[in-house]
Coordinates of C-alpha atoms in Angstrom, one line a residue:
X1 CA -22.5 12.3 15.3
X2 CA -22.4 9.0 13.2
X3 CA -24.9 8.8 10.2
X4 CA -28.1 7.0 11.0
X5 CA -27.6 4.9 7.6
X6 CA -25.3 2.2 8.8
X7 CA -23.5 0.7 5.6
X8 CA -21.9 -1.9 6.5
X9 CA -20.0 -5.0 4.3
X10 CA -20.3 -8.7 5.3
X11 CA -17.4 -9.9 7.7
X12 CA -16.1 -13.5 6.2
X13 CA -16.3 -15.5 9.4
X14 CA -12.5 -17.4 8.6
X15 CA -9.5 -16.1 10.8
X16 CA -6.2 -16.3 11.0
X17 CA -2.5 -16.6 13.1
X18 CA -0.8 -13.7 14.3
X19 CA 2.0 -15.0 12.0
X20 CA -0.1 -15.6 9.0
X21 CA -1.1 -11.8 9.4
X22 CA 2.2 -10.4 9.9
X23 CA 3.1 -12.1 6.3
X24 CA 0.0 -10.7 5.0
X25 CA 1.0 -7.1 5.9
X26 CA 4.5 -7.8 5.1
X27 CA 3.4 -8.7 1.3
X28 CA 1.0 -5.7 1.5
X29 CA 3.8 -3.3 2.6
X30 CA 7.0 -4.7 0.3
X31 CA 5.5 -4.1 -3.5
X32 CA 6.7 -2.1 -6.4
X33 CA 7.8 1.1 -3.8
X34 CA 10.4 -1.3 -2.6
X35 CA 12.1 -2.0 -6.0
X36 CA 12.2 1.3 -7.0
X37 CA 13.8 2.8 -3.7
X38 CA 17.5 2.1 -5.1
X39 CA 16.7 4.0 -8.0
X40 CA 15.3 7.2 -6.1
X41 CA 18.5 6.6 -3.9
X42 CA 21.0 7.5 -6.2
X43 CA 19.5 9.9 -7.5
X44 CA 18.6 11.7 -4.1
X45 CA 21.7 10.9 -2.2
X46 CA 22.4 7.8 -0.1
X47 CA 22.5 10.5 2.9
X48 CA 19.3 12.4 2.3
X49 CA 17.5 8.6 1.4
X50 CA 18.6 7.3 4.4
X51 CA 17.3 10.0 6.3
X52 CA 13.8 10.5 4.6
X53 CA 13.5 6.6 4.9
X54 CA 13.7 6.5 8.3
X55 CA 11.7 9.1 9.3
X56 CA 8.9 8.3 7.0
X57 CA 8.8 4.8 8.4
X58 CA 8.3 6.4 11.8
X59 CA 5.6 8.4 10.3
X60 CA 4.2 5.6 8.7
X61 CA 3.9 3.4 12.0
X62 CA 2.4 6.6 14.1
X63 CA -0.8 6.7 11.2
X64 CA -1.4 3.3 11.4
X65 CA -1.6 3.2 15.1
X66 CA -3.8 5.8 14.3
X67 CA -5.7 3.7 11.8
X68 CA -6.0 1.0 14.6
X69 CA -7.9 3.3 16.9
X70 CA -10.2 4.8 14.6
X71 CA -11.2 1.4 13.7
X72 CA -11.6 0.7 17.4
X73 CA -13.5 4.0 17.9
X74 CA -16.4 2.5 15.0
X75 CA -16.7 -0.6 16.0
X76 CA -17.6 1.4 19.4
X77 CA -20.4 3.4 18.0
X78 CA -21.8 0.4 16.1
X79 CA -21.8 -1.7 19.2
X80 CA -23.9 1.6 21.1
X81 CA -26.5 2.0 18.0
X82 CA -26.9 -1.8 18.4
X83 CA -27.8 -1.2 22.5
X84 CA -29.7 1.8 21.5
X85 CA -32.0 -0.2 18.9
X86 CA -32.0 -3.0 21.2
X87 CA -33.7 -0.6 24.2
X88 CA -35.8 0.8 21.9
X89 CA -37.1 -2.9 21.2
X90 CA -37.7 -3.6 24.4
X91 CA -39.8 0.0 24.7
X92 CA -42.1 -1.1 22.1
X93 CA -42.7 -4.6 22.7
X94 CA -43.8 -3.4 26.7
X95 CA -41.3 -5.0 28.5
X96 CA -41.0 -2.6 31.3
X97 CA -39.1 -5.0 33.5
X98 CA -36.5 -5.5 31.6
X99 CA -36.0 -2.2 30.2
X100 CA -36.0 -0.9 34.0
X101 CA -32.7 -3.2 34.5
X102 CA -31.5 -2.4 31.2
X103 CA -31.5 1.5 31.8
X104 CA -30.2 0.9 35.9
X105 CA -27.1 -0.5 34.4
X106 CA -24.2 2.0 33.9
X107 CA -23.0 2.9 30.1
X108 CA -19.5 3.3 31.9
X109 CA -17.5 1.5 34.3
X110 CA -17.4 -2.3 34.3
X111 CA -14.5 -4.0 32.2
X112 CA -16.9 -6.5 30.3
X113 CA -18.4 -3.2 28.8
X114 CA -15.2 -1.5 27.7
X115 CA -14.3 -4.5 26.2
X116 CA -17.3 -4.8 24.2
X117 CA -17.5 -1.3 23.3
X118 CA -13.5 -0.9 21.8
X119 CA -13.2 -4.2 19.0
X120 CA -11.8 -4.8 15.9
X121 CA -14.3 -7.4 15.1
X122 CA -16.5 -5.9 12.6
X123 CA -14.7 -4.5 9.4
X124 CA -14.7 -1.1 8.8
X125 CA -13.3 -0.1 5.6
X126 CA -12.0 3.4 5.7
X127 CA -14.2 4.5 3.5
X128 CA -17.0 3.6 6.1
X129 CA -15.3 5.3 9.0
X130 CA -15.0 8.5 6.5
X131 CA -18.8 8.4 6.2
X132 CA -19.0 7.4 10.2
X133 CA -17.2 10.3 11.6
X134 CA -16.8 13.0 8.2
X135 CA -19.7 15.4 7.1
X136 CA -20.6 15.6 3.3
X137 CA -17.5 17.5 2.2
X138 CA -15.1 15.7 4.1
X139 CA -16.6 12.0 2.6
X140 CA -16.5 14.1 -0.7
X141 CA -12.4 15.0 -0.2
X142 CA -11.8 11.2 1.2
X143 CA -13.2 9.6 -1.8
X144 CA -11.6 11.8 -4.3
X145 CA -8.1 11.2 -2.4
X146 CA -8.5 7.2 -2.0
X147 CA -9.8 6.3 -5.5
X148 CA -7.1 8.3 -7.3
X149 CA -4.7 6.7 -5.0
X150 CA -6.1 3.4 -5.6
X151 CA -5.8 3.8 -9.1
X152 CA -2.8 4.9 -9.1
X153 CA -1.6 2.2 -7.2
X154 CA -3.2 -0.7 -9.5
X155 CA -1.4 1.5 -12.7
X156 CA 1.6 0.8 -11.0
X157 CA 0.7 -2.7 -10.1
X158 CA 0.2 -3.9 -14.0
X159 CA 2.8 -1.2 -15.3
X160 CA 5.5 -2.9 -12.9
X161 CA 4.7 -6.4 -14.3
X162 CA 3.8 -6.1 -17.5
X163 CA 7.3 -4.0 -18.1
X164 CA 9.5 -6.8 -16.2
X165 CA 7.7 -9.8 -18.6
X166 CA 8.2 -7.6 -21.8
X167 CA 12.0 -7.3 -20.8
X168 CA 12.1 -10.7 -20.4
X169 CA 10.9 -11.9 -23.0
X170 CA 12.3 -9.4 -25.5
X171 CA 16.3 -8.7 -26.3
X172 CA 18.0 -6.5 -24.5
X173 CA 21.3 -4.9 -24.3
X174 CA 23.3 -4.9 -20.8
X175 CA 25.8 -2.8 -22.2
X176 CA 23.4 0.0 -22.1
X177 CA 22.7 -0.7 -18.3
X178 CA 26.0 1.1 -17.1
X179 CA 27.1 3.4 -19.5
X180 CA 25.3 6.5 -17.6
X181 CA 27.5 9.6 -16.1
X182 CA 27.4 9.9 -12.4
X183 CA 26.0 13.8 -13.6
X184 CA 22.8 12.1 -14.4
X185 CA 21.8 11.9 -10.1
X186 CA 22.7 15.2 -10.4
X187 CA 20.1 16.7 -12.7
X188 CA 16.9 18.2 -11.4
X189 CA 14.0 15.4 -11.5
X190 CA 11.4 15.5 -14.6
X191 CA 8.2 13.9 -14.8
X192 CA 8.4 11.4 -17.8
X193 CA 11.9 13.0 -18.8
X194 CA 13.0 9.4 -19.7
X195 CA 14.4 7.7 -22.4
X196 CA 12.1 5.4 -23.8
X197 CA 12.8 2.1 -26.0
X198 CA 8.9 1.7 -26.6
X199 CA 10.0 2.0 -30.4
X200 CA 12.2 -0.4 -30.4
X201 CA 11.7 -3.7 -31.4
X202 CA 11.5 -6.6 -28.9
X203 CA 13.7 -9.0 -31.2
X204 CA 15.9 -8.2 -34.4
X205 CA 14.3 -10.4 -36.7
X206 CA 10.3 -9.5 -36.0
X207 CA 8.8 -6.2 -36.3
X208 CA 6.6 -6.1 -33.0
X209 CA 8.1 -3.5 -30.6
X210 CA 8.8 -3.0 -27.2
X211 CA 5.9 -1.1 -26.1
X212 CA 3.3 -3.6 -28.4
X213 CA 4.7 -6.2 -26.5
X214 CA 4.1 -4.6 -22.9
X215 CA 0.9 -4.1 -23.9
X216 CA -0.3 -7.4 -25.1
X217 CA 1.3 -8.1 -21.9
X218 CA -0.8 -5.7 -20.2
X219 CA -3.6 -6.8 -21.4
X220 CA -3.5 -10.2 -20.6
X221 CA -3.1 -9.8 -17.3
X222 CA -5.7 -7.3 -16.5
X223 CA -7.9 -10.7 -18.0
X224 CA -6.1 -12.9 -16.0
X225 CA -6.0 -11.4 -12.3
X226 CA -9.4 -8.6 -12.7
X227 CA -12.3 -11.3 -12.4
X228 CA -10.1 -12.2 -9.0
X229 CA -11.3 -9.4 -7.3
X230 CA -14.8 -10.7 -6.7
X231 CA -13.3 -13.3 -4.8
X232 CA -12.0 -12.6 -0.7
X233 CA -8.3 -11.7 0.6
X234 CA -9.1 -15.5 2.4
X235 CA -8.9 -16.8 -0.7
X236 CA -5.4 -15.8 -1.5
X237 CA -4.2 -17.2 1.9
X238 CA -1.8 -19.9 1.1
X239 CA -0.5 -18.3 -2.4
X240 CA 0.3 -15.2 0.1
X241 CA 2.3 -17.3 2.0
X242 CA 4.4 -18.7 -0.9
X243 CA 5.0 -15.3 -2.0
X244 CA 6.3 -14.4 1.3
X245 CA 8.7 -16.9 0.9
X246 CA 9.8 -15.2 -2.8
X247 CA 9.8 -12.0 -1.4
X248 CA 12.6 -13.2 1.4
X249 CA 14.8 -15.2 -1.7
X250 CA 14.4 -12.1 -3.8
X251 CA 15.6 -9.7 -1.6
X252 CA 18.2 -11.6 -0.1
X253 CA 19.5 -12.8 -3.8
X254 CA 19.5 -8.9 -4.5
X255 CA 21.4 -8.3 -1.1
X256 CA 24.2 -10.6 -2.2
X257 CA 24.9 -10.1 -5.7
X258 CA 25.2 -6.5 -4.6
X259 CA 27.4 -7.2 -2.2
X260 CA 29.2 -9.9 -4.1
X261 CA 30.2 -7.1 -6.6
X262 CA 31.4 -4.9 -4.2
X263 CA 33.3 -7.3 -3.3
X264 CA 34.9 -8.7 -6.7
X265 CA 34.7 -5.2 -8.2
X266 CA 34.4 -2.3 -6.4
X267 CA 32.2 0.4 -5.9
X268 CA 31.0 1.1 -9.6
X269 CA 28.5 3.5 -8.3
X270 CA 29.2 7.0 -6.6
X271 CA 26.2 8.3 -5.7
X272 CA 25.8 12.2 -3.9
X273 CA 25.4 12.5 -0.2
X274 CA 22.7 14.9 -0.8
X275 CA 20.6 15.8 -4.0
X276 CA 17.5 18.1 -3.0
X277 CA 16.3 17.8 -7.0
X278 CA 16.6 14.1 -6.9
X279 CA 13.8 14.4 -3.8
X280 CA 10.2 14.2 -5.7
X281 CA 10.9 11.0 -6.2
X282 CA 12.4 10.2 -3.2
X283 CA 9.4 10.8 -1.1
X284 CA 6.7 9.8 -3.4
X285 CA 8.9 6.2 -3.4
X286 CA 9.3 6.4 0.5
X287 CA 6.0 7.0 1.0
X288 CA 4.4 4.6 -1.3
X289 CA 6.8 1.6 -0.1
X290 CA 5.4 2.1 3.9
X291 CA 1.7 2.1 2.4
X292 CA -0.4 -0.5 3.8
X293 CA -3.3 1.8 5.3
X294 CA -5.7 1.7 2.6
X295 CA -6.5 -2.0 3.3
X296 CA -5.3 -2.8 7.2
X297 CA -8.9 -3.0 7.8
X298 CA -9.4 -5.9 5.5
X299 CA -6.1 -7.6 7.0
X300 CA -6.8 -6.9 10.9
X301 CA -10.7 -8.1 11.2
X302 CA -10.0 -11.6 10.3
X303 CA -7.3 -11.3 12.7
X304 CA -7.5 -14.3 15.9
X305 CA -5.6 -12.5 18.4
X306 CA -6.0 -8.8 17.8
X307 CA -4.7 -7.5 21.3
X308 CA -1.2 -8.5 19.5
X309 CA -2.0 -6.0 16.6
X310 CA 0.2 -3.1 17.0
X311 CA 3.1 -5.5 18.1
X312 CA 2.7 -6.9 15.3
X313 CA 2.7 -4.2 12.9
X314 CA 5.8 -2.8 14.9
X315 CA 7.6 -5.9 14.0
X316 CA 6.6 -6.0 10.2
X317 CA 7.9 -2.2 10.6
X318 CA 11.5 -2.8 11.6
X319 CA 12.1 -5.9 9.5
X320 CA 10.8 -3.7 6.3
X321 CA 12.9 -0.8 7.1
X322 CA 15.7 -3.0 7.5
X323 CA 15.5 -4.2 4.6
X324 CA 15.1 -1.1 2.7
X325 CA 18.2 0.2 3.7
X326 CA 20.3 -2.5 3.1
X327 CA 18.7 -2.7 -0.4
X328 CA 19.0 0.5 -1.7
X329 CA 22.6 1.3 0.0
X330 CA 24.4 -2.1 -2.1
X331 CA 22.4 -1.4 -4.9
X332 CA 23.1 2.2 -5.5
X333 CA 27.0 1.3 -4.6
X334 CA 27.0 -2.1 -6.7
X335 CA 26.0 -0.9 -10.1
X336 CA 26.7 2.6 -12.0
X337 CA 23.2 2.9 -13.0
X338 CA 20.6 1.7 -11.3
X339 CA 17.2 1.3 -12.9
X340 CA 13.9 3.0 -11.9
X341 CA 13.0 -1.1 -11.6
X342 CA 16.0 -2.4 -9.3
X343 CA 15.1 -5.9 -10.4
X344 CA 15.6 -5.0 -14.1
X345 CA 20.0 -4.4 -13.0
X346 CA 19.4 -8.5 -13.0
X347 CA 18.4 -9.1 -16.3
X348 CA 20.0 -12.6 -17.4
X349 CA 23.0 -12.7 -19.9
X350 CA 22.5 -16.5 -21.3
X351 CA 25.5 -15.6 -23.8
X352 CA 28.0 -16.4 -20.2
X353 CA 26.1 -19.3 -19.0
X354 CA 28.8 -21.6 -20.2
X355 CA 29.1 -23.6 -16.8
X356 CA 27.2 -24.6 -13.4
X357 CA 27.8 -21.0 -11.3
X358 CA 27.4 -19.0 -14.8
X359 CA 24.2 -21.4 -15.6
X360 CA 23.0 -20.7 -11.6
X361 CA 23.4 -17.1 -12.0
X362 CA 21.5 -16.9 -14.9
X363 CA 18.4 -18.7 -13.4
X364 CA 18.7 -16.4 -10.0
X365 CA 18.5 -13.8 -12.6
X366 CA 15.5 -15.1 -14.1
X367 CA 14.3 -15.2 -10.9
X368 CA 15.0 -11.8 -9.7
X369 CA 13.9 -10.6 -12.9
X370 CA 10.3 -12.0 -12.2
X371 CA 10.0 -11.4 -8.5
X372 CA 7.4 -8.1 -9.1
X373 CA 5.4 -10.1 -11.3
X374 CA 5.1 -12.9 -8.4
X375 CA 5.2 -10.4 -5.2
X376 CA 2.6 -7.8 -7.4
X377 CA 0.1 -10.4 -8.5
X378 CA -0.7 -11.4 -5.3
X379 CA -1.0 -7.4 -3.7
X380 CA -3.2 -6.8 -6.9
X381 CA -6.1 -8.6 -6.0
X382 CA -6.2 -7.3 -2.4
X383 CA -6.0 -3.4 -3.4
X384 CA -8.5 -4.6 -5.9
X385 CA -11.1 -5.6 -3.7
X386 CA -10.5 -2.5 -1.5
X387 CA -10.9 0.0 -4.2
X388 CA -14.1 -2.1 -5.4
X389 CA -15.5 -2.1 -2.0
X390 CA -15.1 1.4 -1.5
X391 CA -16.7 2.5 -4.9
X392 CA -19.9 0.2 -3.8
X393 CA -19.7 2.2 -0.1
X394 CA -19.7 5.3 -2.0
X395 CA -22.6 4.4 -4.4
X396 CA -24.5 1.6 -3.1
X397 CA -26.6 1.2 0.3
X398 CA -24.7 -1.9 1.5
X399 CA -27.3 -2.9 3.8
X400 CA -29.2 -3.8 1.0
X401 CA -26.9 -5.0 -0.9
X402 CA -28.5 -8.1 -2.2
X403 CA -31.1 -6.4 -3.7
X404 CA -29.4 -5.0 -6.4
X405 CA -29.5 -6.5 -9.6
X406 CA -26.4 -8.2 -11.0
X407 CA -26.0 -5.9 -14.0
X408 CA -25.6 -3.2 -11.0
X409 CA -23.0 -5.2 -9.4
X410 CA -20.8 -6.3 -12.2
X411 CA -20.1 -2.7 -12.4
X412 CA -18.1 -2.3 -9.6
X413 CA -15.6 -4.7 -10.6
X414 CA -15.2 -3.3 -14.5
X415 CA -14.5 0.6 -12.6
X416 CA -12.0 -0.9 -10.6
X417 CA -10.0 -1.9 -13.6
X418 CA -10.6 -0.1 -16.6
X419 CA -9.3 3.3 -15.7
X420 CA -5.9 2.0 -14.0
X421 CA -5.7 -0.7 -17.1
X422 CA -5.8 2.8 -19.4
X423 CA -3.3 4.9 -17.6
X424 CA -0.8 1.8 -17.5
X425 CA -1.5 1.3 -21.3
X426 CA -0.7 5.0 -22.4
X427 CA 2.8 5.0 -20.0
X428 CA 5.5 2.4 -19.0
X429 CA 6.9 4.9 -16.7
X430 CA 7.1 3.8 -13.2
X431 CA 9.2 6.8 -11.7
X432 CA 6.0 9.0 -13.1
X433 CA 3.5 7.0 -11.6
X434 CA 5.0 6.7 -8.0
X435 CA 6.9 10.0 -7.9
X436 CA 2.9 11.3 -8.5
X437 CA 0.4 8.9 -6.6
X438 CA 3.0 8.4 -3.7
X439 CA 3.9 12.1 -3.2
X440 CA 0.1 13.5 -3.6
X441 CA -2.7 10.6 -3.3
X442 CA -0.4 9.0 -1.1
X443 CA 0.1 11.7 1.1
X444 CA -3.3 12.4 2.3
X445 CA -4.1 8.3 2.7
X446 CA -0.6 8.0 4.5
X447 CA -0.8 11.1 6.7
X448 CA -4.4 13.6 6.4
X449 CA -6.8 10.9 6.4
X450 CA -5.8 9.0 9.7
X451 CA -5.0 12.2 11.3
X452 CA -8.5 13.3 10.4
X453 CA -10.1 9.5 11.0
X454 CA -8.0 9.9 14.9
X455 CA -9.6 13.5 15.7
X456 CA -13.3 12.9 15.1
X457 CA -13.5 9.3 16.5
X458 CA -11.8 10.4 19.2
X459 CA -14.2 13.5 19.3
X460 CA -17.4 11.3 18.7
X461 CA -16.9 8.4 20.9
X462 CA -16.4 11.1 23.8
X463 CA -19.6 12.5 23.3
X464 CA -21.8 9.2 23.0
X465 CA -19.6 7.4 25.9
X466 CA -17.8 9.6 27.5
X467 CA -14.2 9.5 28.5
X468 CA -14.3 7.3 31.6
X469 CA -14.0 3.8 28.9
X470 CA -10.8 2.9 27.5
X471 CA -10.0 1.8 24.2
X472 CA -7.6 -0.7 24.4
X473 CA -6.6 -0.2 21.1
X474 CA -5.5 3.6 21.9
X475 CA -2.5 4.6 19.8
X476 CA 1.2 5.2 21.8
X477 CA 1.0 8.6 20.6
X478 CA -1.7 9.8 22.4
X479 CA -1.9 13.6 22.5
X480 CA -3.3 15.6 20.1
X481 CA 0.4 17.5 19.7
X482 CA 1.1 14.1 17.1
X483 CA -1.3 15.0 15.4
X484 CA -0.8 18.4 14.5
X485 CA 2.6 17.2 13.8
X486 CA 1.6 14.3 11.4
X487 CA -0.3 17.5 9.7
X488 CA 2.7 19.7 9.5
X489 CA 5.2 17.0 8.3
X490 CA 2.6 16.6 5.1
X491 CA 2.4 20.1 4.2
X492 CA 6.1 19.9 4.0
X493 CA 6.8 17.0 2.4
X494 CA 4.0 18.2 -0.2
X495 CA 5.4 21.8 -0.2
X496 CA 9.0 20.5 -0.9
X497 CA 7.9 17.8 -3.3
X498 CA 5.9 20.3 -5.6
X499 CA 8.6 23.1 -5.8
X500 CA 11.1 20.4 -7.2
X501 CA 8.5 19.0 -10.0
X502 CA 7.1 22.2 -11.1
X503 CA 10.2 24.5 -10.2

């Protein structure tokens, strides 16, 4: 039954396009799993990473399908508390004549009233629908799962820039970049078994090194882009857009110099058909790159045409996966090592930039080289706001909101940041952080949470409507046997992924 404390957050009224949402997704989606898929690639297998890829895009697509008809199921149940308050009104107040036609009309039947009962008008962030449709120990596992993965996720976020600006800006040697054995995709995977230039310094003639530098990096933008998440997604809507259009240069610039290399010089890199220690990696990377589930909600309520929704997300889907492939495959074929940061294989060299194609290359470089810091800063501020509105779900009565002080509420915003600001200072190590938060947190927000979300709105709605309305915004995968296969495939993949980290 749903809790009779209704938390609910404020809706921004502004909507958008059905293409202006599928960029949205598409720049939630295509983030820092997506640069390090080559990586994980070659050291997997290009056999076994094509294989994981695609099915865990499948995977992907069925939770958020089922994400779409959870949300459906709560805006349900809000929309029946709202009649049942509204009835009760009308009991009070005397108005017998009206509450006579209002009880004579049917809860089930007419169109108009299963349209009204199945939306995706009001918001429901998951950690609502958690406290909606889970008891206490069930909100108590969600919260614990979402907030580390959150976390995670912004570590990775200011890791992943900070580390591309800090090789930027500091000297670095590309001879370095391909001297590595083809045994090394061979090896079993080791959490933070890397080898770090943090002691080095970032130029010859200074004595600041490497990992001061990504931290003064670090720092600044955490001062920069932190006091952004007490604005809205809305807000972001046109610099989301121009990212888009980076994302599409980047990754087809990436495409081509791959392929232009394979071309000119052959296949430098000979990656494995199949490495089962190179998988840890693998799926935490696969995993985190289809992750947009912790803030769809945010994305699909401003939404114009929302019928359109799963057609949508289908497309964004197959254009990602796409794109994945084609990535990792001439990346992990193009260059003998490839980097647990694909865009750092496109570091400039300014020592050939004697003429105009040497001189172009070298600012396509420049650009590749800062394409997470562009495509990252704008994801930042959205998983910001979704991990801050959570934390005030999970501590705050949001009905009452405003009547909390300001002290109170300038909390929220300072625990967002501070603890993924200190796990990014104390490691640069991006193939840690995913492998980790994609292959555990990520899990259970990717796979157990909208299984669990599907089961009990499903379950509830049943018992306060009844099965005869329809919710239009049913998943395709409809019987309960996805479901228990959803749960299967997650035990494995966590089953799997923990023997080869801890083996």
């Amino acid at each position: 039954m749903p809790s009779e404390r209704e938390r609910v957050v404020p809706v921004a009224s502004a909507s958008y396009s059905n293409l202006v949402g599928f960029i949205f997704i598409f720049n939630l989606i295509v983030g820092t799993g997506a640069l390090t898929l080559p990586g994980v690639f070659a050291k997997a297998g290009w056999f076994l990473g094509l294989v994981v890829i695609l099915l865990l895009a499948i995977m992907s697509y069925m939770t958020v399908t089922f994400i779409i008809e959870a949300m459906a199921g709560a805006n349900a149940i809000k929309n029946w508390q709202n009649l049942q308050v509204r009835r009760r009104t009308r009991n009070s107040i005397g108005n017998s004549d009206d509450e006579r036609d209002l009880e004579s009309t049917p809860l089930i039947g007419s169109g108009a009233e299963e349209s009204h009962y199945y939306q995706l008008t009001h918001k429901f962030e998951l950690g609502e629908m958690a406290s909606l449709f889970f008891n206490d120990f069930g909100r108590v596992l969600f919260y614990l799962c979402f907030i580390v993965y959150l976390f995670g996720d912004l570590s990775i976020y200011s890791a992943a820039v900070s580390r591309s600006l800090r090789d930027i800006i500091c000297e670095h040697d590309r001879s370095n970049s391909s001297d590595i054995s083809i045994v090394e995709s061979k090896t079993m995977y080791q959490p933070g078994n890397f080898q770090s230039k943090g002691n080095h310094t970032c130029w010859k003639d200074h004595s600041i090194s490497r990992i001061h530098m990504y931290r003064i990096i670090l720092i600044a933008f955490n001062v920069i882009f932190g006091p952004i998440i007490l604005c809205g997604i809305q807000k972001t809507k046109y610099l989301q857009m121009l990212t888009a259009i980076f994302r599409w240069l980047a990754f087809t610039f990436m495409i081509c110099i791959a392929t232009k290399l394979l071309i000119t010089d052959g296949a430098k890199g000979h990656p494995v058909g199949v490495n089962f220690y190179g998988s840890p990696p693998l799926f935490g990377a696969c995993v985190y790159s289809f992750m947009c589930h912790h803030s769809l909600p945010s994305l699909l309520a401003p939404l114009r045409n929302k019928s359109k929704v799963s057609k949508i997300l289908s497309y964004d889907y197959i254009v990602i996966c796409m794109f994945y492939i084609v990535l990792a495959m001439t990346g992990i074929f193009a260059f003998e090592h490839v980097e647990d940061l694909y865009t750092l294989n496109f570091l400039p060299d300014q020592e050939n930039s004697k003429d105009f194609l040497s001189g172009l290359y070298v600012v396509i470089d420049y650009f590749l080289s800062l394409f997470p810091v562009f495509t990252l800063s704008t994801s930042f501020p959205v998983i910001a706001v979704t991990l801050k509105n959570n934390l005030q779900i999970l501590f705050l009565d949001m009905s009452r909101y405003e009547s909390y002080n300001l002290c109170i509420r300038a909390l929220f915003p300072l625990m967002t940041i501070l603890p993924s600001f200190c796990v990014a200072y104390l490691t640069d190590s991006l193939s840690t952080l995913v492998a980790f938060t994609g292959s555990y947190a990520g899990t259970g927000i990717q796979y157990i949470i909208p299984v669990c979300l599907l089961y009990f709105s499903r379950r509830t709605c049943t018992e306060l409507l009844g099965s005869g309305i329809v919710n239009h915004f049913q998943s395709p995968f409809k019987s309960n046997g996805w479901l228990i296969l959803v749960l299967i495939w997650s035990v494995i993949c966590v089953v799997l992924v923990s023997i080869n980290l801890f083996h």
